[in-house]
JSON list of C-alpha atoms in Angstrom, two decimals:
[
{"chain": "A", "resi": 1, "resn": "MET", "atom": "CA", "xyz": [0.20, 12.31, 10.34]},
{"chain": "A", "resi": 2, "resn": "LYS", "atom": "CA", "xyz": [-2.25, 11.39, 7.61]},
{"chain": "A", "resi": 3, "resn": "GLN", "atom": "CA", "xyz": [-5.90, 10.96, 8.37]},
{"chain": "A", "resi": 4, "resn": "THR", "atom": "CA", "xyz": [-7.77, 7.78, 7.50]},
{"chain": "A", "resi": 5, "resn": "HIS", "atom": "CA", "xyz": [-9.61, 9.36, 4.58]},
{"chain": "A", "resi": 6, "resn": "GLU", "atom": "CA", "xyz": [-6.28, 10.43, 3.05]},
{"chain": "A", "resi": 7, "resn": "ILE", "atom": "CA", "xyz": [-4.87, 6.92, 3.48]},
{"chain": "A", "resi": 8, "resn": "LEU", "atom": "CA", "xyz": [-7.94, 5.44, 1.78]},
{"chain": "A", "resi": 9, "resn": "ARG", "atom": "CA", "xyz": [-7.33, 7.56, -1.29]},
{"chain": "A", "resi": 10, "resn": "GLU", "atom": "CA", "xyz": [-3.59, 6.93, -1.28]},
{"chain": "A", "resi": 11, "resn": "LEU", "atom": "CA", "xyz": [-3.98, 3.15, -1.09]},
{"chain": "A", "resi": 12, "resn": "ARG", "atom": "CA", "xyz": [-6.69, 3.09, -3.75]},
{"chain": "A", "resi": 13, "resn": "ASP", "atom": "CA", "xyz": [-4.55, 5.17, -6.10]},
{"chain": "A", "resi": 14, "resn": "LYS", "atom": "CA", "xyz": [-1.48, 3.06, -5.43]},
{"chain": "A", "resi": 15, "resn": "HIS", "atom": "CA", "xyz": [-3.38, -0.10, -6.37]},
{"chain": "A", "resi": 16, "resn": "HIS", "atom": "CA", "xyz": [-5.02, 1.58, -9.39]},
{"chain": "A", "resi": 17, "resn": "TYR", "atom": "CA", "xyz": [-8.56, 0.85, -8.20]},
{"chain": "A", "resi": 18, "resn": "ARG", "atom": "CA", "xyz": [-11.55, 2.98, -9.07]},
{"chain": "A", "resi": 19, "resn": "GLN", "atom": "CA", "xyz": [-13.98, 4.17, -6.40]},
{"chain": "A", "resi": 20, "resn": "GLU", "atom": "CA", "xyz": [-16.73, 2.11, -8.02]},
{"chain": "A", "resi": 21, "resn": "TYR", "atom": "CA", "xyz": [-14.69, -1.08, -7.58]},
{"chain": "A", "resi": 22, "resn": "ILE", "atom": "CA", "xyz": [-13.98, -0.38, -3.90]},
{"chain": "A", "resi": 23, "resn": "ALA", "atom": "CA", "xyz": [-17.61, 0.56, -3.25]},
{"chain": "A", "resi": 24, "resn": "LYS", "atom": "CA", "xyz": [-18.79, -2.71, -4.79]},
{"chain": "A", "resi": 25, "resn": "TYR", "atom": "CA", "xyz": [-16.16, -4.63, -2.79]},
{"chain": "A", "resi": 26, "resn": "LEU", "atom": "CA", "xyz": [-17.48, -3.03, 0.40]},
{"chain": "A", "resi": 27, "resn": "GLY", "atom": "CA", "xyz": [-21.13, -3.47, -0.58]},
{"chain": "A", "resi": 28, "resn": "THR", "atom": "CA", "xyz": [-21.87, 0.25, -0.61]},
{"chain": "A", "resi": 29, "resn": "THR", "atom": "CA", "xyz": [-22.42, 2.97, -3.20]},
{"chain": "A", "resi": 30, "resn": "GLN", "atom": "CA", "xyz": [-19.73, 4.91, -5.01]},
{"chain": "A", "resi": 31, "resn": "GLN", "atom": "CA", "xyz": [-21.10, 8.14, -3.49]},
{"chain": "A", "resi": 32, "resn": "THR", "atom": "CA", "xyz": [-20.83, 6.75, 0.04]},
{"chain": "A", "resi": 33, "resn": "TYR", "atom": "CA", "xyz": [-17.29, 5.57, -0.58]},
{"chain": "A", "resi": 34, "resn": "SER", "atom": "CA", "xyz": [-16.39, 8.94, -2.11]},
{"chain": "A", "resi": 35, "resn": "ASN", "atom": "CA", "xyz": [-17.63, 10.57, 1.09]},
{"chain": "A", "resi": 36, "resn": "TYR", "atom": "CA", "xyz": [-15.28, 8.30, 3.09]},
{"chain": "A", "resi": 37, "resn": "GLU", "atom": "CA", "xyz": [-12.32, 9.46, 1.01]},
{"chain": "A", "resi": 38, "resn": "LEU", "atom": "CA", "xyz": [-13.34, 13.11, 1.29]},
{"chain": "A", "resi": 39, "resn": "GLY", "atom": "CA", "xyz": [-13.68, 12.82, 5.07]},
{"chain": "A", "resi": 40, "resn": "ILE", "atom": "CA", "xyz": [-17.36, 13.77, 4.92]},
{"chain": "A", "resi": 41, "resn": "ARG", "atom": "CA", "xyz": [-18.47, 10.43, 6.36]},
{"chain": "A", "resi": 42, "resn": "GLU", "atom": "CA", "xyz": [-16.56, 8.28, 8.81]},
{"chain": "A", "resi": 43, "resn": "ILE", "atom": "CA", "xyz": [-15.79, 4.86, 7.40]},
{"chain": "A", "resi": 44, "resn": "PRO", "atom": "CA", "xyz": [-17.23, 2.00, 9.49]},
{"chain": "A", "resi": 45, "resn": "LEU", "atom": "CA", "xyz": [-14.75, -0.26, 11.24]},
{"chain": "A", "resi": 46, "resn": "HIS", "atom": "CA", "xyz": [-15.91, -3.34, 9.35]},
{"chain": "A", "resi": 47, "resn": "HIS", "atom": "CA", "xyz": [-14.99, -1.55, 6.10]},
{"chain": "A", "resi": 48, "resn": "ILE", "atom": "CA", "xyz": [-11.55, -0.69, 7.52]},
{"chain": "A", "resi": 49, "resn": "VAL", "atom": "CA", "xyz": [-10.99, -4.37, 8.30]},
{"chain": "A", "resi": 50, "resn": "LYS", "atom": "CA", "xyz": [-12.11, -5.47, 4.84]},
{"chain": "A", "resi": 51, "resn": "LEU", "atom": "CA", "xyz": [-9.92, -2.89, 3.11]},
{"chain": "A", "resi": 52, "resn": "SER", "atom": "CA", "xyz": [-6.91, -3.80, 5.25]},
{"chain": "A", "resi": 53, "resn": "HIS", "atom": "CA", "xyz": [-7.21, -7.33, 3.85]},
{"chain": "A", "resi": 54, "resn": "LEU", "atom": "CA", "xyz": [-7.56, -6.05, 0.28]},
{"chain": "A", "resi": 55, "resn": "TYR", "atom": "CA", "xyz": [-4.53, -3.76, 0.56]},
{"chain": "A", "resi": 56, "resn": "GLN", "atom": "CA", "xyz": [-2.57, -6.11, 2.85]},
{"chain": "A", "resi": 57, "resn": "VAL", "atom": "CA", "xyz": [-1.90, -3.44, 5.46]},
{"chain": "A", "resi": 58, "resn": "SER", "atom": "CA", "xyz": [-2.71, -3.34, 9.15]},
{"chain": "A", "resi": 59, "resn": "THR", "atom": "CA", "xyz": [-5.87, -1.75, 10.45]},
{"chain": "A", "resi": 60, "resn": "ASP", "atom": "CA", "xyz": [-3.60, 0.33, 12.69]},
{"chain": "A", "resi": 61, "resn": "TYR", "atom": "CA", "xyz": [-1.94, 1.78, 9.59]},
{"chain": "A", "resi": 62, "resn": "MET", "atom": "CA", "xyz": [-5.31, 2.59, 8.04]},
{"chain": "A", "resi": 63, "resn": "LEU", "atom": "CA", "xyz": [-6.35, 4.33, 11.25]},
{"chain": "A", "resi": 64, "resn": "SER", "atom": "CA", "xyz": [-3.05, 6.27, 11.43]},
{"chain": "A", "resi": 65, "resn": "ILE", "atom": "CA", "xyz": [-2.00, 4.67, 14.71]},
{"chain": "A", "resi": 66, "resn": "ASP", "atom": "CA", "xyz": [0.88, 2.56, 13.45]},
{"chain": "A", "resi": 67, "resn": "SER", "atom": "CA", "xyz": [4.30, 2.96, 11.95]},
{"chain": "A", "resi": 68, "resn": "PRO", "atom": "CA", "xyz": [4.43, 3.92, 8.28]},
{"chain": "A", "resi": 69, "resn": "TYR", "atom": "CA", "xyz": [3.25, 1.43, 5.68]},
{"chain": "A", "resi": 70, "resn": "THR", "atom": "CA", "xyz": [6.08, -0.80, 4.54]},
{"chain": "A", "resi": 71, "resn": "GLY", "atom": "CA", "xyz": [4.22, -2.81, 1.95]},
{"chain": "A", "resi": 72, "resn": "THR", "atom": "CA", "xyz": [3.15, -6.41, 1.99]},
{"chain": "A", "resi": 73, "resn": "THR", "atom": "CA", "xyz": [4.57, -8.82, 4.53]},
{"chain": "A", "resi": 74, "resn": "ASN", "atom": "CA", "xyz": [4.00, -11.82, 2.26]},
{"chain": "A", "resi": 75, "resn": "LEU", "atom": "CA", "xyz": [7.49, -12.27, 0.84]},
{"chain": "A", "resi": 76, "resn": "SER", "atom": "CA", "xyz": [6.50, -15.10, -1.49]},
{"chain": "A", "resi": 77, "resn": "GLN", "atom": "CA", "xyz": [3.77, -13.07, -3.22]},
{"chain": "A", "resi": 78, "resn": "GLU", "atom": "CA", "xyz": [4.57, -11.78, -6.72]},
{"chain": "A", "resi": 79, "resn": "TYR", "atom": "CA", "xyz": [6.05, -8.34, -6.33]},
{"chain": "A", "resi": 80, "resn": "LEU", "atom": "CA", "xyz": [7.13, -7.35, -9.81]},
{"chain": "A", "resi": 81, "resn": "GLU", "atom": "CA", "xyz": [6.87, -9.17, -13.13]},
{"chain": "A", "resi": 82, "resn": "GLY", "atom": "CA", "xyz": [6.87, -12.70, -11.68]},
{"chain": "A", "resi": 83, "resn": "VAL", "atom": "CA", "xyz": [9.49, -11.94, -9.03]},
{"chain": "A", "resi": 84, "resn": "SER", "atom": "CA", "xyz": [8.75, -12.18, -5.31]},
{"chain": "A", "resi": 85, "resn": "LEU", "atom": "CA", "xyz": [10.24, -10.02, -2.56]},
{"chain": "A", "resi": 86, "resn": "HIS", "atom": "CA", "xyz": [11.91, -13.16, -1.30]},
{"chain": "A", "resi": 87, "resn": "ASP", "atom": "CA", "xyz": [13.71, -13.54, -4.65]},
{"chain": "A", "resi": 88, "resn": "ILE", "atom": "CA", "xyz": [14.79, -9.90, -4.59]},
{"chain": "A", "resi": 89, "resn": "VAL", "atom": "CA", "xyz": [16.11, -10.10, -1.03]},
{"chain": "A", "resi": 90, "resn": "TYR", "atom": "CA", "xyz": [17.92, -13.34, -1.85]},
{"chain": "A", "resi": 91, "resn": "ASP", "atom": "CA", "xyz": [19.54, -11.73, -4.90]},
{"chain": "A", "resi": 92, "resn": "ILE", "atom": "CA", "xyz": [20.61, -8.72, -2.84]},
{"chain": "A", "resi": 93, "resn": "GLN", "atom": "CA", "xyz": [22.15, -11.00, -0.22]},
{"chain": "A", "resi": 94, "resn": "GLN", "atom": "CA", "xyz": [24.27, -12.60, -2.95]},
{"chain": "A", "resi": 95, "resn": "LEU", "atom": "CA", "xyz": [25.90, -9.26, -3.81]},
{"chain": "A", "resi": 96, "resn": "ASP", "atom": "CA", "xyz": [29.21, -8.31, -2.24]},
{"chain": "A", "resi": 97, "resn": "GLU", "atom": "CA", "xyz": [29.25, -5.46, 0.28]},
{"chain": "A", "resi": 98, "resn": "GLU", "atom": "CA", "xyz": [30.29, -2.78, -2.22]},
{"chain": "A", "resi": 99, "resn": "LYS", "atom": "CA", "xyz": [27.49, -3.69, -4.62]},
{"chain": "A", "resi": 100, "resn": "ARG", "atom": "CA", "xyz": [24.95, -3.68, -1.77]},
{"chain": "A", "resi": 101, "resn": "LYS", "atom": "CA", "xyz": [26.14, -0.20, -0.77]},
{"chain": "A", "resi": 102, "resn": "SER", "atom": "CA", "xyz": [25.81, 0.97, -4.38]},
{"chain": "A", "resi": 103, "resn": "LEU", "atom": "CA", "xyz": [22.33, -0.52, -4.59]},
{"chain": "A", "resi": 104, "resn": "ALA", "atom": "CA", "xyz": [21.29, 1.23, -1.36]},
{"chain": "A", "resi": 105, "resn": "GLN", "atom": "CA", "xyz": [22.61, 4.54, -2.71]},
{"chain": "A", "resi": 106, "resn": "PHE", "atom": "CA", "xyz": [20.73, 4.02, -5.97]},
{"chain": "A", "resi": 107, "resn": "VAL", "atom": "CA", "xyz": [17.47, 3.26, -4.13]},
{"chain": "A", "resi": 108, "resn": "ARG", "atom": "CA", "xyz": [17.88, 6.45, -2.06]},
{"chain": "A", "resi": 109, "resn": "PHE", "atom": "CA", "xyz": [18.54, 8.37, -5.29]},
{"chain": "A", "resi": 110, "resn": "LEU", "atom": "CA", "xyz": [15.40, 6.95, -6.94]},
{"chain": "A", "resi": 111, "resn": "ASN", "atom": "CA", "xyz": [13.31, 7.82, -3.87]},
{"chain": "A", "resi": 112, "resn": "SER", "atom": "CA", "xyz": [14.64, 11.37, -3.90]},
{"chain": "A", "resi": 113, "resn": "GLN", "atom": "CA", "xyz": [13.31, 11.81, -7.47]},
{"chain": "A", "resi": 114, "resn": "ASP", "atom": "CA", "xyz": [9.65, 11.69, -6.36]}
]
């Protein structure tokens, strides 16, 4: 199970934010935030709450006490190039069963390439 400081780094990298940006967002210094990510300093709970809103994840996930992160739960939010998750799910539902199976196999293949 990942520790909170590892999750902080992972989420920041995933969203392509710099430490300076996150530090400013939290109202702290870049050095202090860096120490959170390195596990040198424990991140205050109010910062966890603020970051959970920024990254749209649960505080439980950030504290490693929840199921794995599954992404945003806002299906109408833009997900990729003007397309929402709702649109993607709708399009998948329109496929016949064989095409859905092929799509699922392709997604598993893509995930195995990481």
